[in-house]
């Protein structure tokens, strides 16, 4: 085991980043023109990094597997983005955002990174507005805010329920501007299948052109992985169908440590599973918890319709258990509370695996508010309903429509049925303060790294982190590395490391095609998903995890001997792409269980049933587990644990309480 | 309530861009009305794989109506029979037991077929690269609230910005015009003070690129607006024309 050096700058917390910025080595403009950077991923992290680095003068290549960079999964983010602007004058500050994020992460994130994130959060909003991102505004023309879980201030900026879309289109426009100017070369429908290292440094990638099947070699003085999260290891999640771990996993195999793989976020408010055919789950944004109230019947196994259950027979269990934060407790807590109620027999709907998210009270409250604004003294109930629904529609219309589309029920009339679902992965490639992985020259940004959210991410913080990394962090920190690379000429991709890497990729694709077994890829993916959800999901136990590791190993063998991939290797072949991704998920799933087994405590999204308080809250063990678990891949399913000790010098570590 | 359907599917199959395609007919049975249209195709594909046939290639990713990747022309309409939804949000409860459903790719010379139902829409990216942005570098921005924007303008800009770049407007148009898509971006930015500065130049550059890509002219039939899953309004085209003409007048 080695000690990991996070390269945190000296100085007091509030000064670290400023000092770093003014002392980091710079690369002069002429040298930038001869330095090449490969960026994999065009989501918020990738697009913002690509645009910013190209503006600085670097030569940039960007890769994504979709047909356009605008379709990266960031597009689907709904609720909003945090920033410590304190526009509401409600007591927000950089320190408070920092504090909330560390506490929300259950004291398992690195202080220095999180503070930097809070510091640059305001600049993100400025940048996005300057690009023409149409955030929600008040009548006075200024920006509007709402609240998200785990905070008591309103610091979330939003664009209806389409914040991710608008932010990504902003970053995409900045990226396309650089494409138009010839500073970025964009490769769409390309999948990165390996990192190439030369003399221990990352020097490029092998990518497959999905349309022709051709393998390509691309050189870069540095490589940035901005490839998103791995929630799809669970098969069903709120992630897009194509979201995958392949890029990060290949990097892990080449020497980049994978940190905290078991930290998974299960989001409390998603549309419940309706049947076996289901291919993905749909999130109902956390912003809905601003105004909606969550409840189940007080009576066990109550089969009455929601509207027939009188007020005093409803259990608003979050308000009951957590009076200070109520419906706005962090996600891990809200999810476990929903599971607890359903497991105890109070769930609703046909499957009984759901709770209600109710807008009836909010509609009346907003309706009355509107009546006041319009000086209506005796509004009728119908008028109140109509005006209230109009306000709710403006705030959450697209979410309500989506719910109706999927379930066939009208959420303006009946409460929504919701249940927790896999949503986000806090774990990811280990990076230091510079966002560099343990392979020199290989960086990880956005959801693909592990850095800022500890064991649980607060809502509206992923968009913030992705854009912070891309717009405001990497443009500085990459200079620290590239300043010493100015004498390295662009390398030929005919060299042995590129040739070997390409051959290995080709061999693996051919092996997959030649298995010619009997079961489609989905069959294996579903089985893996079920193991992960049952044993490495909302509740984990040593016994269950040990059994799962064996089951996953058996499933890996079965996959490699019985998967059936149709079509050709040199044509568009979505099944072949899926097979490669599922093969990687099968290995990652095993590591997630190993990591969950190693962590003999409960923290944030990682809940070990053996470690809980009397009232069922997560019980941390700060003495023994205040570390980042970074896993080195030794090949053949062997992993070695390295630890980064987490030091809290500015925050007093405490039992997290939202009561 | 959940029901089950037996359906006949007539699907366009085309191996790649260089060969001719044709319709193939498939039967699927026991399709739950709770499935989405794409989940129904998943069922078909897994059956095709089991019997050793090549599954139907189609584009999709988010499956919640926001990424703009899904793109099926169903029974003669882009994204199928329902208004305001993408293919991935179309559910099987919108179909009848025993129905025959015809599925084709988007048809437009600027969107060549790659395989089966997958087409190449990169022309849209090039239109944006030509001018669909505000020329502001990272770090150039002032404080966000230094620039108050009337709520109505912000809301209108947002409505235009909701375009998901799916291309249904092009597929719906008998001229395969990309006016609705292009005008949505031009409008969004022209409505905001940040974008106003370059509005005329932007309109000129984006329209020139649109023409170069081989999209057809607009003959105001409004099929694009009717089929757009995000309700992008024809008014955007009028606004684009205003910006465009002011640009061409001033540059002459
Ligand atoms: C439904 C939903 C709603 C959300 N809402 C919010 C919210 O309101 N607020 C918030 O803060 N966060 C939210 N999140 C989380 C947030 O959206 C994501 O964490 C964030 O957008 C991730 O951005 P990214 O740039 O890291 O990765 P992504 O946007 O996932 O981009 C990944 C990119 O990598 C590319 N890629 C991946 N693998 C490869 C490969 N092997 N080869 C080539 N390219 C590859 C993809 O093509 C894509 O371009 C939400 C998430 C979901 C699922
Ligand atoms: S205007 Fe509508 S139909 Fe056209 S690309 Fe945009 S969302 Fe799709
Ligand atoms: S798959 Fe994303 S819009 Fe349909």
Short mmCIF file of C-alpha atoms in Angstrom, two decimals, chain A residues 459-622:
data_model
loop_
_atom_site.label_atom_id
_atom_site.label_comp_id
_atom_site.label_asym_id
_atom_site.label_seq_id
_atom_site.Cartn_x
_atom_site.Cartn_y
_atom_site.Cartn_z
CA UNK A 459 -28.66 17.92 -5.40
CA UNK A 460 -27.64 20.51 -8.01
CA UNK A 461 -23.96 19.97 -7.24
CA UNK A 462 -22.99 17.71 -10.13
CA UNK A 463 -23.67 20.33 -12.76
CA UNK A 464 -21.69 22.78 -10.64
CA UNK A 465 -18.78 20.37 -10.36
CA UNK A 466 -18.71 19.42 -14.03
CA UNK A 467 -18.59 23.04 -15.12
CA UNK A 468 -16.17 24.06 -12.37
CA UNK A 469 -13.76 21.34 -13.48
CA UNK A 470 -14.02 22.26 -17.15
CA UNK A 471 -14.29 26.05 -17.18
CA UNK A 472 -12.31 27.08 -14.15
CA UNK A 473 -10.06 24.35 -12.77
CA UNK A 474 -8.44 22.40 -15.59
CA UNK A 475 -7.39 25.49 -17.59
CA UNK A 476 -5.06 26.30 -14.67
CA UNK A 477 -4.07 22.89 -13.40
CA UNK A 478 -3.18 21.42 -16.77
CA UNK A 479 -0.54 24.11 -17.16
CA UNK A 480 1.23 22.62 -14.17
CA UNK A 481 1.87 19.49 -16.23
CA UNK A 482 2.10 20.83 -19.76
CA UNK A 483 4.63 23.51 -18.83
CA UNK A 484 7.13 20.67 -18.57
CA UNK A 485 5.97 19.09 -21.84
CA UNK A 486 6.75 21.98 -24.19
CA UNK A 487 9.82 20.18 -25.47
CA UNK A 488 7.92 16.99 -26.22
CA UNK A 489 7.09 16.96 -29.93
CA UNK A 490 3.84 15.39 -31.12
CA UNK A 491 4.50 11.66 -31.26
CA UNK A 492 3.91 9.34 -34.15
CA UNK A 493 1.09 6.89 -33.60
CA UNK A 494 3.11 4.21 -35.38
CA UNK A 495 5.15 3.58 -32.26
CA UNK A 496 5.02 0.25 -30.49
CA UNK A 497 2.73 1.30 -27.59
CA UNK A 498 0.05 2.54 -30.01
CA UNK A 499 0.35 -0.54 -32.22
CA UNK A 500 0.13 -2.90 -29.25
CA UNK A 501 -2.80 -1.05 -27.68
CA UNK A 502 -4.70 -1.16 -30.95
CA UNK A 503 -4.00 -4.84 -31.38
CA UNK A 504 -5.27 -5.61 -27.88
CA UNK A 505 -8.47 -3.72 -28.59
CA UNK A 506 -8.94 -5.57 -31.86
CA UNK A 507 -8.29 -8.95 -30.27
CA UNK A 508 -10.86 -8.29 -27.61
CA UNK A 509 -13.51 -7.22 -30.13
CA UNK A 510 -12.82 -10.33 -32.18
CA UNK A 511 -13.00 -12.54 -29.13
CA UNK A 512 -16.38 -11.07 -28.27
CA UNK A 513 -17.72 -11.57 -31.80
CA UNK A 514 -16.45 -15.14 -31.88
CA UNK A 515 -18.12 -16.34 -28.70
CA UNK A 516 -21.29 -16.94 -30.70
CA UNK A 517 -23.13 -18.10 -27.60
CA UNK A 518 -26.85 -18.24 -26.98
CA UNK A 519 -27.87 -15.19 -24.91
CA UNK A 520 -28.10 -11.50 -25.88
CA UNK A 521 -26.04 -8.94 -23.97
CA UNK A 522 -29.09 -7.60 -22.12
CA UNK A 523 -29.62 -10.96 -20.49
CA UNK A 524 -26.29 -10.66 -18.67
CA UNK A 525 -26.69 -6.99 -17.95
CA UNK A 526 -30.06 -7.57 -16.28
CA UNK A 527 -28.69 -10.35 -14.13
CA UNK A 528 -25.75 -8.23 -13.03
CA UNK A 529 -28.12 -5.38 -12.30
CA UNK A 530 -30.26 -7.53 -10.07
CA UNK A 531 -27.29 -8.74 -8.04
CA UNK A 532 -26.03 -5.20 -7.61
CA UNK A 533 -29.43 -3.77 -6.66
CA UNK A 534 -30.19 -6.51 -4.17
CA UNK A 535 -26.82 -6.69 -2.46
CA UNK A 536 -24.88 -3.52 -3.27
CA UNK A 537 -27.80 -1.07 -3.46
CA UNK A 538 -29.58 0.75 -0.67
CA UNK A 539 -28.61 -1.76 2.02
CA UNK A 540 -25.48 -3.91 2.07
CA UNK A 541 -24.20 -6.61 4.38
CA UNK A 542 -20.92 -8.49 4.60
CA UNK A 543 -22.65 -11.78 3.98
CA UNK A 544 -24.57 -10.55 0.95
CA UNK A 545 -21.52 -8.88 -0.53
CA UNK A 546 -19.37 -11.99 -0.20
CA UNK A 547 -22.00 -14.06 -1.95
CA UNK A 548 -22.38 -11.44 -4.69
CA UNK A 549 -18.69 -11.41 -5.46
CA UNK A 550 -18.88 -15.15 -6.16
CA UNK A 551 -22.04 -14.75 -8.22
CA UNK A 552 -20.53 -11.97 -10.30
CA UNK A 553 -17.41 -14.01 -10.96
CA UNK A 554 -19.57 -16.86 -12.18
CA UNK A 555 -21.56 -14.46 -14.34
CA UNK A 556 -18.34 -13.12 -15.88
CA UNK A 557 -17.41 -16.65 -16.96
CA UNK A 558 -20.86 -17.29 -18.34
CA UNK A 559 -20.78 -14.03 -20.29
CA UNK A 560 -17.42 -14.80 -21.89
CA UNK A 561 -18.61 -18.22 -22.99
CA UNK A 562 -22.24 -17.68 -23.88
CA UNK A 563 -22.91 -14.14 -25.08
CA UNK A 564 -24.33 -13.84 -28.56
CA UNK A 565 -23.41 -10.79 -30.60
CA UNK A 566 -24.99 -10.48 -34.03
CA UNK A 567 -23.85 -8.35 -36.94
CA UNK A 568 -20.38 -7.43 -38.13
CA UNK A 569 -17.32 -6.01 -36.53
CA UNK A 570 -16.79 -3.46 -39.33
CA UNK A 571 -20.24 -1.91 -39.42
CA UNK A 572 -22.48 0.00 -37.05
CA UNK A 573 -23.10 -2.62 -34.38
CA UNK A 574 -24.85 -1.40 -31.23
CA UNK A 575 -24.84 -4.90 -29.71
CA UNK A 576 -21.07 -5.12 -29.98
CA UNK A 577 -20.74 -1.72 -28.28
CA UNK A 578 -23.09 -2.84 -25.52
CA UNK A 579 -21.19 -6.09 -25.06
CA UNK A 580 -17.91 -4.27 -24.47
CA UNK A 581 -19.56 -2.02 -21.91
CA UNK A 582 -21.27 -4.86 -20.07
CA UNK A 583 -18.01 -6.81 -19.96
CA UNK A 584 -16.47 -3.83 -18.14
CA UNK A 585 -19.49 -3.43 -15.84
CA UNK A 586 -19.11 -7.07 -14.85
CA UNK A 587 -15.59 -6.35 -13.59
CA UNK A 588 -16.52 -3.05 -11.98
CA UNK A 589 -19.48 -4.65 -10.19
CA UNK A 590 -17.11 -7.04 -8.53
CA UNK A 591 -14.86 -4.20 -7.39
CA UNK A 592 -17.85 -2.27 -6.04
CA UNK A 593 -18.74 -5.21 -3.84
CA UNK A 594 -15.12 -5.60 -2.73
CA UNK A 595 -15.02 -1.92 -1.79
CA UNK A 596 -18.36 -2.08 0.02
CA UNK A 597 -17.11 -5.09 1.93
CA UNK A 598 -13.91 -3.32 2.91
CA UNK A 599 -15.75 -0.34 4.34
CA UNK A 600 -16.96 -1.59 7.71
CA UNK A 601 -19.09 1.45 8.44
CA UNK A 602 -22.10 3.21 6.99
CA UNK A 603 -21.68 6.63 5.42
CA UNK A 604 -23.83 8.56 2.96
CA UNK A 605 -25.04 6.32 0.18
CA UNK A 606 -23.10 3.36 1.54
CA UNK A 607 -25.31 1.71 4.15
CA UNK A 608 -24.07 -1.45 5.80
CA UNK A 609 -26.90 -3.01 7.78
CA UNK A 610 -24.43 -4.05 10.49
CA UNK A 611 -23.51 -0.42 11.16
CA UNK A 612 -26.50 1.71 12.08
CA UNK A 613 -27.68 3.75 15.03
CA UNK A 614 -30.65 2.72 17.11
CA UNK A 615 -32.99 4.81 14.99
CA UNK A 616 -31.66 3.39 11.77
CA UNK A 617 -29.27 6.18 10.72
CA UNK A 618 -25.89 5.56 9.10
CA UNK A 619 -23.15 4.96 11.65
CA UNK A 620 -19.75 6.16 10.55
CA UNK A 621 -16.44 5.00 11.94
CA UNK A 622 -14.20 8.03 11.61
#
